[in-house]
Coordinates of C-alpha atoms in Angstrom, one line a residue:
M1 CA 103.9 106.4 143.2
E2 CA 101.8 103.5 142.1
H3 CA 100.2 103.0 145.5
M4 CA 98.2 106.1 144.9
W5 CA 96.0 104.4 142.3
M6 CA 95.3 101.6 144.7
T7 CA 94.3 103.9 147.5
T8 CA 92.0 105.8 145.2
K9 CA 89.9 102.7 144.7
T10 CA 90.0 101.9 148.4
W11 CA 88.8 105.4 149.4
L12 CA 86.1 105.2 146.8
A13 CA 84.9 101.9 148.2
L14 CA 84.9 103.4 151.7
L15 CA 83.0 106.5 150.6
L16 CA 80.4 104.4 148.8
L17 CA 79.7 102.6 152.0
L18 CA 79.4 105.6 154.3
G19 CA 75.6 105.3 154.3
V20 CA 75.5 101.5 154.7
A21 CA 74.9 99.5 158.0
Q22 CA 73.3 96.3 159.2
T23 CA 71.6 98.0 162.1
Q24 CA 69.5 100.6 160.3
A25 CA 66.1 100.1 158.6
K26 CA 65.9 100.5 154.9
P27 CA 64.1 103.7 153.6
Q28 CA 60.6 103.3 152.3
G29 CA 60.2 102.8 148.6
K30 CA 62.3 100.9 146.1
S31 CA 66.0 101.5 146.3
R32 CA 68.4 101.1 143.3
L33 CA 71.2 100.2 145.7
P34 CA 72.3 96.6 145.9
S35 CA 70.0 94.5 148.1
F36 CA 72.7 93.6 150.6
L37 CA 73.2 97.3 151.5
T38 CA 71.2 98.9 154.3
V39 CA 71.1 102.6 154.5
C40 CA 72.2 104.9 157.4
Y41 CA 70.5 108.2 158.0
R42 CA 72.5 111.4 157.9
D43 CA 70.4 113.1 160.5
L44 CA 70.9 110.5 163.3
P45 CA 73.7 110.8 165.9
T46 CA 74.7 107.2 165.2
L47 CA 75.8 108.0 161.6
N48 CA 79.5 107.7 162.1
E49 CA 79.2 104.5 164.2
C50 CA 76.9 103.1 161.6
A51 CA 79.3 103.8 158.7
K52 CA 82.3 102.2 160.6
K53 CA 80.3 99.0 161.2
S54 CA 79.2 99.0 157.6
F55 CA 82.7 99.2 156.2
K56 CA 84.0 96.5 158.5
S57 CA 81.1 94.1 157.8
L58 CA 81.4 94.4 154.0
K59 CA 85.1 94.0 153.9
P60 CA 85.0 90.4 152.5
R61 CA 82.6 91.5 149.7
L62 CA 84.8 94.5 148.8
M63 CA 87.7 92.2 148.1
D64 CA 85.7 90.5 145.3
G65 CA 84.3 93.8 144.1
I66 CA 80.8 95.3 143.9
P67 CA 80.1 96.1 140.2
E68 CA 76.8 97.8 141.0
M69 CA 78.7 100.4 143.0
Y70 CA 81.6 100.7 140.6
I71 CA 84.0 98.9 143.0
P72 CA 86.4 96.5 141.3
Q73 CA 88.0 93.4 142.8
M74 CA 90.6 94.6 145.2
E75 CA 92.7 91.5 146.0
P76 CA 94.6 91.9 143.9
L77 CA 93.6 95.3 142.4
V78 CA 94.4 95.4 138.7
V79 CA 95.0 98.7 137.0
P80 CA 95.4 98.6 133.2
E81 CA 97.7 101.6 133.0
V82 CA 99.3 104.3 135.2
K83 CA 101.2 107.3 133.9
M84 CA 103.4 109.5 136.1
D85 CA 105.3 112.5 134.7
Q86 CA 107.3 115.2 136.4
D87 CA 109.6 117.8 135.0
S88 CA 110.5 120.0 137.9
G89 CA 112.9 120.0 140.9
A90 CA 115.5 117.3 141.0
I91 CA 113.3 114.8 139.1
Y92 CA 112.6 114.8 135.4
L93 CA 110.7 111.6 134.5
H94 CA 108.2 110.3 132.0
S95 CA 106.9 106.8 133.0
V96 CA 104.2 104.4 132.1
Y97 CA 103.2 101.3 134.1
K98 CA 100.9 98.7 132.5
N99 CA 99.0 95.7 133.9
V100 CA 99.6 97.0 137.5
K101 CA 98.7 94.4 140.1
I102 CA 98.5 95.5 143.8
S103 CA 98.2 93.1 146.7
G104 CA 97.8 93.6 150.4
I105 CA 94.7 95.7 150.4
S106 CA 92.7 93.2 152.3
N107 CA 95.0 93.6 155.3
H108 CA 94.2 97.1 156.5
T109 CA 93.1 99.0 159.5
L110 CA 90.4 101.7 159.5
N111 CA 91.7 104.4 161.8
E112 CA 89.0 107.0 161.4
L113 CA 85.7 107.5 159.6
R114 CA 83.8 110.7 160.3
I115 CA 81.0 112.4 158.4
E116 CA 79.8 115.9 158.9
P117 CA 76.6 116.2 156.9
S118 CA 76.0 119.9 157.6
K119 CA 79.4 120.6 156.0
L120 CA 79.1 117.8 153.4
K121 CA 82.5 116.7 154.7
F122 CA 83.9 113.2 154.7
I123 CA 87.0 112.3 156.7
F124 CA 88.7 108.9 156.8
S125 CA 92.1 107.4 157.5
M126 CA 93.4 103.9 156.8
T127 CA 96.7 102.1 157.3
F128 CA 98.1 99.3 155.2
P129 CA 101.0 97.3 156.8
E130 CA 102.3 96.3 153.4
L131 CA 101.4 96.8 149.8
R132 CA 103.0 94.9 147.0
M133 CA 102.9 96.1 143.4
E134 CA 104.1 94.4 140.1
A135 CA 103.8 95.9 136.7
E136 CA 105.4 96.2 133.2
Y137 CA 107.1 99.6 133.1
S138 CA 108.7 102.1 130.7
I139 CA 110.7 105.0 132.1
K140 CA 112.9 107.8 130.8
G141 CA 114.4 110.8 132.5
K142 CA 116.7 112.0 135.2
I143 CA 116.8 111.7 139.0
M144 CA 119.1 114.1 140.8
M145 CA 121.0 114.7 137.5
M146 CA 121.4 110.9 137.0
P147 CA 120.0 109.4 133.8
L148 CA 117.3 106.8 134.2
L149 CA 116.2 104.7 131.3
G150 CA 114.5 101.3 131.1
D151 CA 111.5 99.1 130.3
G152 CA 110.6 95.7 131.7
H153 CA 109.1 94.2 134.8
C154 CA 109.1 96.0 138.2
K155 CA 108.2 95.3 141.8
V156 CA 107.6 97.8 144.5
N157 CA 106.9 97.0 148.2
L158 CA 105.5 99.7 150.5
T159 CA 105.5 99.4 154.3
N160 CA 103.1 101.1 156.8
I161 CA 101.2 103.4 154.5
T162 CA 98.7 105.6 156.3
M163 CA 96.5 108.1 154.5
Q164 CA 94.3 110.8 155.9
T165 CA 91.7 112.1 153.4
E166 CA 89.1 114.9 153.6
L167 CA 86.5 115.3 150.9
F168 CA 84.3 118.3 150.7
G169 CA 81.0 118.0 148.7
Q170 CA 78.5 120.4 147.1
E171 CA 74.8 119.8 146.3
Y172 CA 73.4 120.2 142.9
Q173 CA 70.1 119.2 141.2
K174 CA 69.7 116.5 138.6
N175 CA 66.4 115.2 137.2
G176 CA 64.6 116.7 140.2
A177 CA 66.9 115.0 142.8
T178 CA 69.7 116.3 144.9
H179 CA 73.1 114.9 144.1
L180 CA 76.6 115.6 145.4
K181 CA 79.9 116.4 143.7
I182 CA 83.3 116.7 145.2
I183 CA 84.7 120.3 145.1
N184 CA 87.8 119.8 147.2
V185 CA 90.0 117.0 148.4
K186 CA 92.8 117.2 151.0
V187 CA 95.3 114.3 151.4
E188 CA 98.1 113.6 153.8
Y189 CA 100.1 110.4 153.8
T190 CA 103.0 108.7 155.5
L191 CA 105.0 105.6 154.8
S192 CA 107.9 104.0 156.6
D193 CA 109.8 102.1 153.9
V194 CA 109.9 101.5 150.1
K195 CA 111.7 98.7 148.3
M196 CA 111.8 98.5 144.5
Q197 CA 113.3 96.5 141.8
L198 CA 113.3 97.7 138.1
D199 CA 114.4 95.0 135.7
N200 CA 116.1 95.7 132.4
L201 CA 117.4 99.2 133.2
F202 CA 119.8 100.8 130.7
N203 CA 119.1 98.2 128.0
G204 CA 119.9 95.3 130.2
D205 CA 123.2 96.5 131.6
E206 CA 123.2 94.6 134.9
A207 CA 126.0 96.6 136.6
L208 CA 124.3 100.0 135.9
G209 CA 120.9 98.6 136.7
K210 CA 122.1 97.3 140.1
R211 CA 123.7 100.6 140.9
M212 CA 120.5 102.5 140.0
N213 CA 118.2 100.2 142.0
D214 CA 120.6 100.5 145.0
F215 CA 120.5 104.3 144.6
L216 CA 116.7 104.3 144.5
N217 CA 116.3 102.1 147.5
E218 CA 118.9 104.0 149.6
N219 CA 117.4 107.4 148.8
W220 CA 113.7 106.7 148.7
K221 CA 112.9 109.2 151.4
S222 CA 114.3 112.2 149.6
L223 CA 112.9 111.0 146.3
A224 CA 109.5 110.5 147.8
E225 CA 109.4 114.1 149.0
E226 CA 110.4 115.4 145.6
V227 CA 107.4 113.7 144.0
R228 CA 105.0 114.3 146.9
P229 CA 103.2 117.3 145.2
L230 CA 102.8 115.3 142.0
M231 CA 101.5 112.3 143.8
T232 CA 99.1 114.3 145.9
K233 CA 97.7 116.2 142.9
A234 CA 97.3 112.9 140.9
L235 CA 95.4 111.3 143.8
V236 CA 93.1 114.3 144.3
D237 CA 92.2 114.5 140.6
I238 CA 91.6 110.8 140.3
M239 CA 89.6 110.6 143.5
R240 CA 87.4 113.6 142.6
A241 CA 86.6 112.1 139.1
S242 CA 85.9 108.6 140.5
V243 CA 83.7 109.7 143.4
D244 CA 81.7 112.1 141.2
K245 CA 80.8 109.2 138.9
M246 CA 79.1 107.4 141.8
F247 CA 77.5 110.6 143.1
A248 CA 76.1 111.3 139.7
E249 CA 74.5 107.8 139.6
Y250 CA 73.0 107.8 143.0
S251 CA 71.2 110.8 144.7
Y252 CA 72.2 112.1 148.1
D253 CA 68.9 110.8 149.5
E254 CA 69.6 107.3 148.1
L255 CA 73.1 107.1 149.7
M256 CA 72.3 108.9 153.0
P257 CA 68.7 109.8 153.4
K258 CA 67.1 111.7 156.3
K259 CA 65.2 109.7 158.9
N260 CA 63.1 112.6 159.9
K261 CA 61.7 114.4 156.9

């Protein structure tokens, strides 16, 4: 579940850089974008190639974060708090994760990055061979009729996570300039393995805690499917809110201007 918050930040970073490349000329006039960014043009056929090169060339800087663009440090990515709740199907859980630290983001593969300016559509896919998460957790509920209760330290390792995301934008006017906002997000994801360890389950009962951890690790596939709708909805909501903040700050013409006006 927690990897969704990491990927939200990663997709935001990627989207922020869709209009950035080393091979394109900067637009005329003073830009509010960071000086190390160079803008791609949305009406040139090289837009997608430009965006891919941009993301790859700025990968080292992304790991340290780009405050001007609302991108935090990503290795490790630190999230103060994550809440995950579900009360339908075979899972009834209320959980909170604090001081979440996620490592492994720097080792990723960009599978696809495609922009369709005429449709205001952004498509991208990334694969992470391994993501490692640590946090302080508190959880209460039931999984497949089995009680689950605990608070303490937890570790989660995720293997081969691939996410395909489509964002659909809409133009609107703000202070005489055209801005974008996200009106729809579609997400699909796959992963090949999950390993987790929840310390201090059932008030420190080691025997019960071991049995529950074994159960979670043995049945992660079916459990992941149970929470897939919740995870997808959470990602969509968070991504829309995060990207809209950036789009509200920078106009469409600042991020991806037209070469031929």
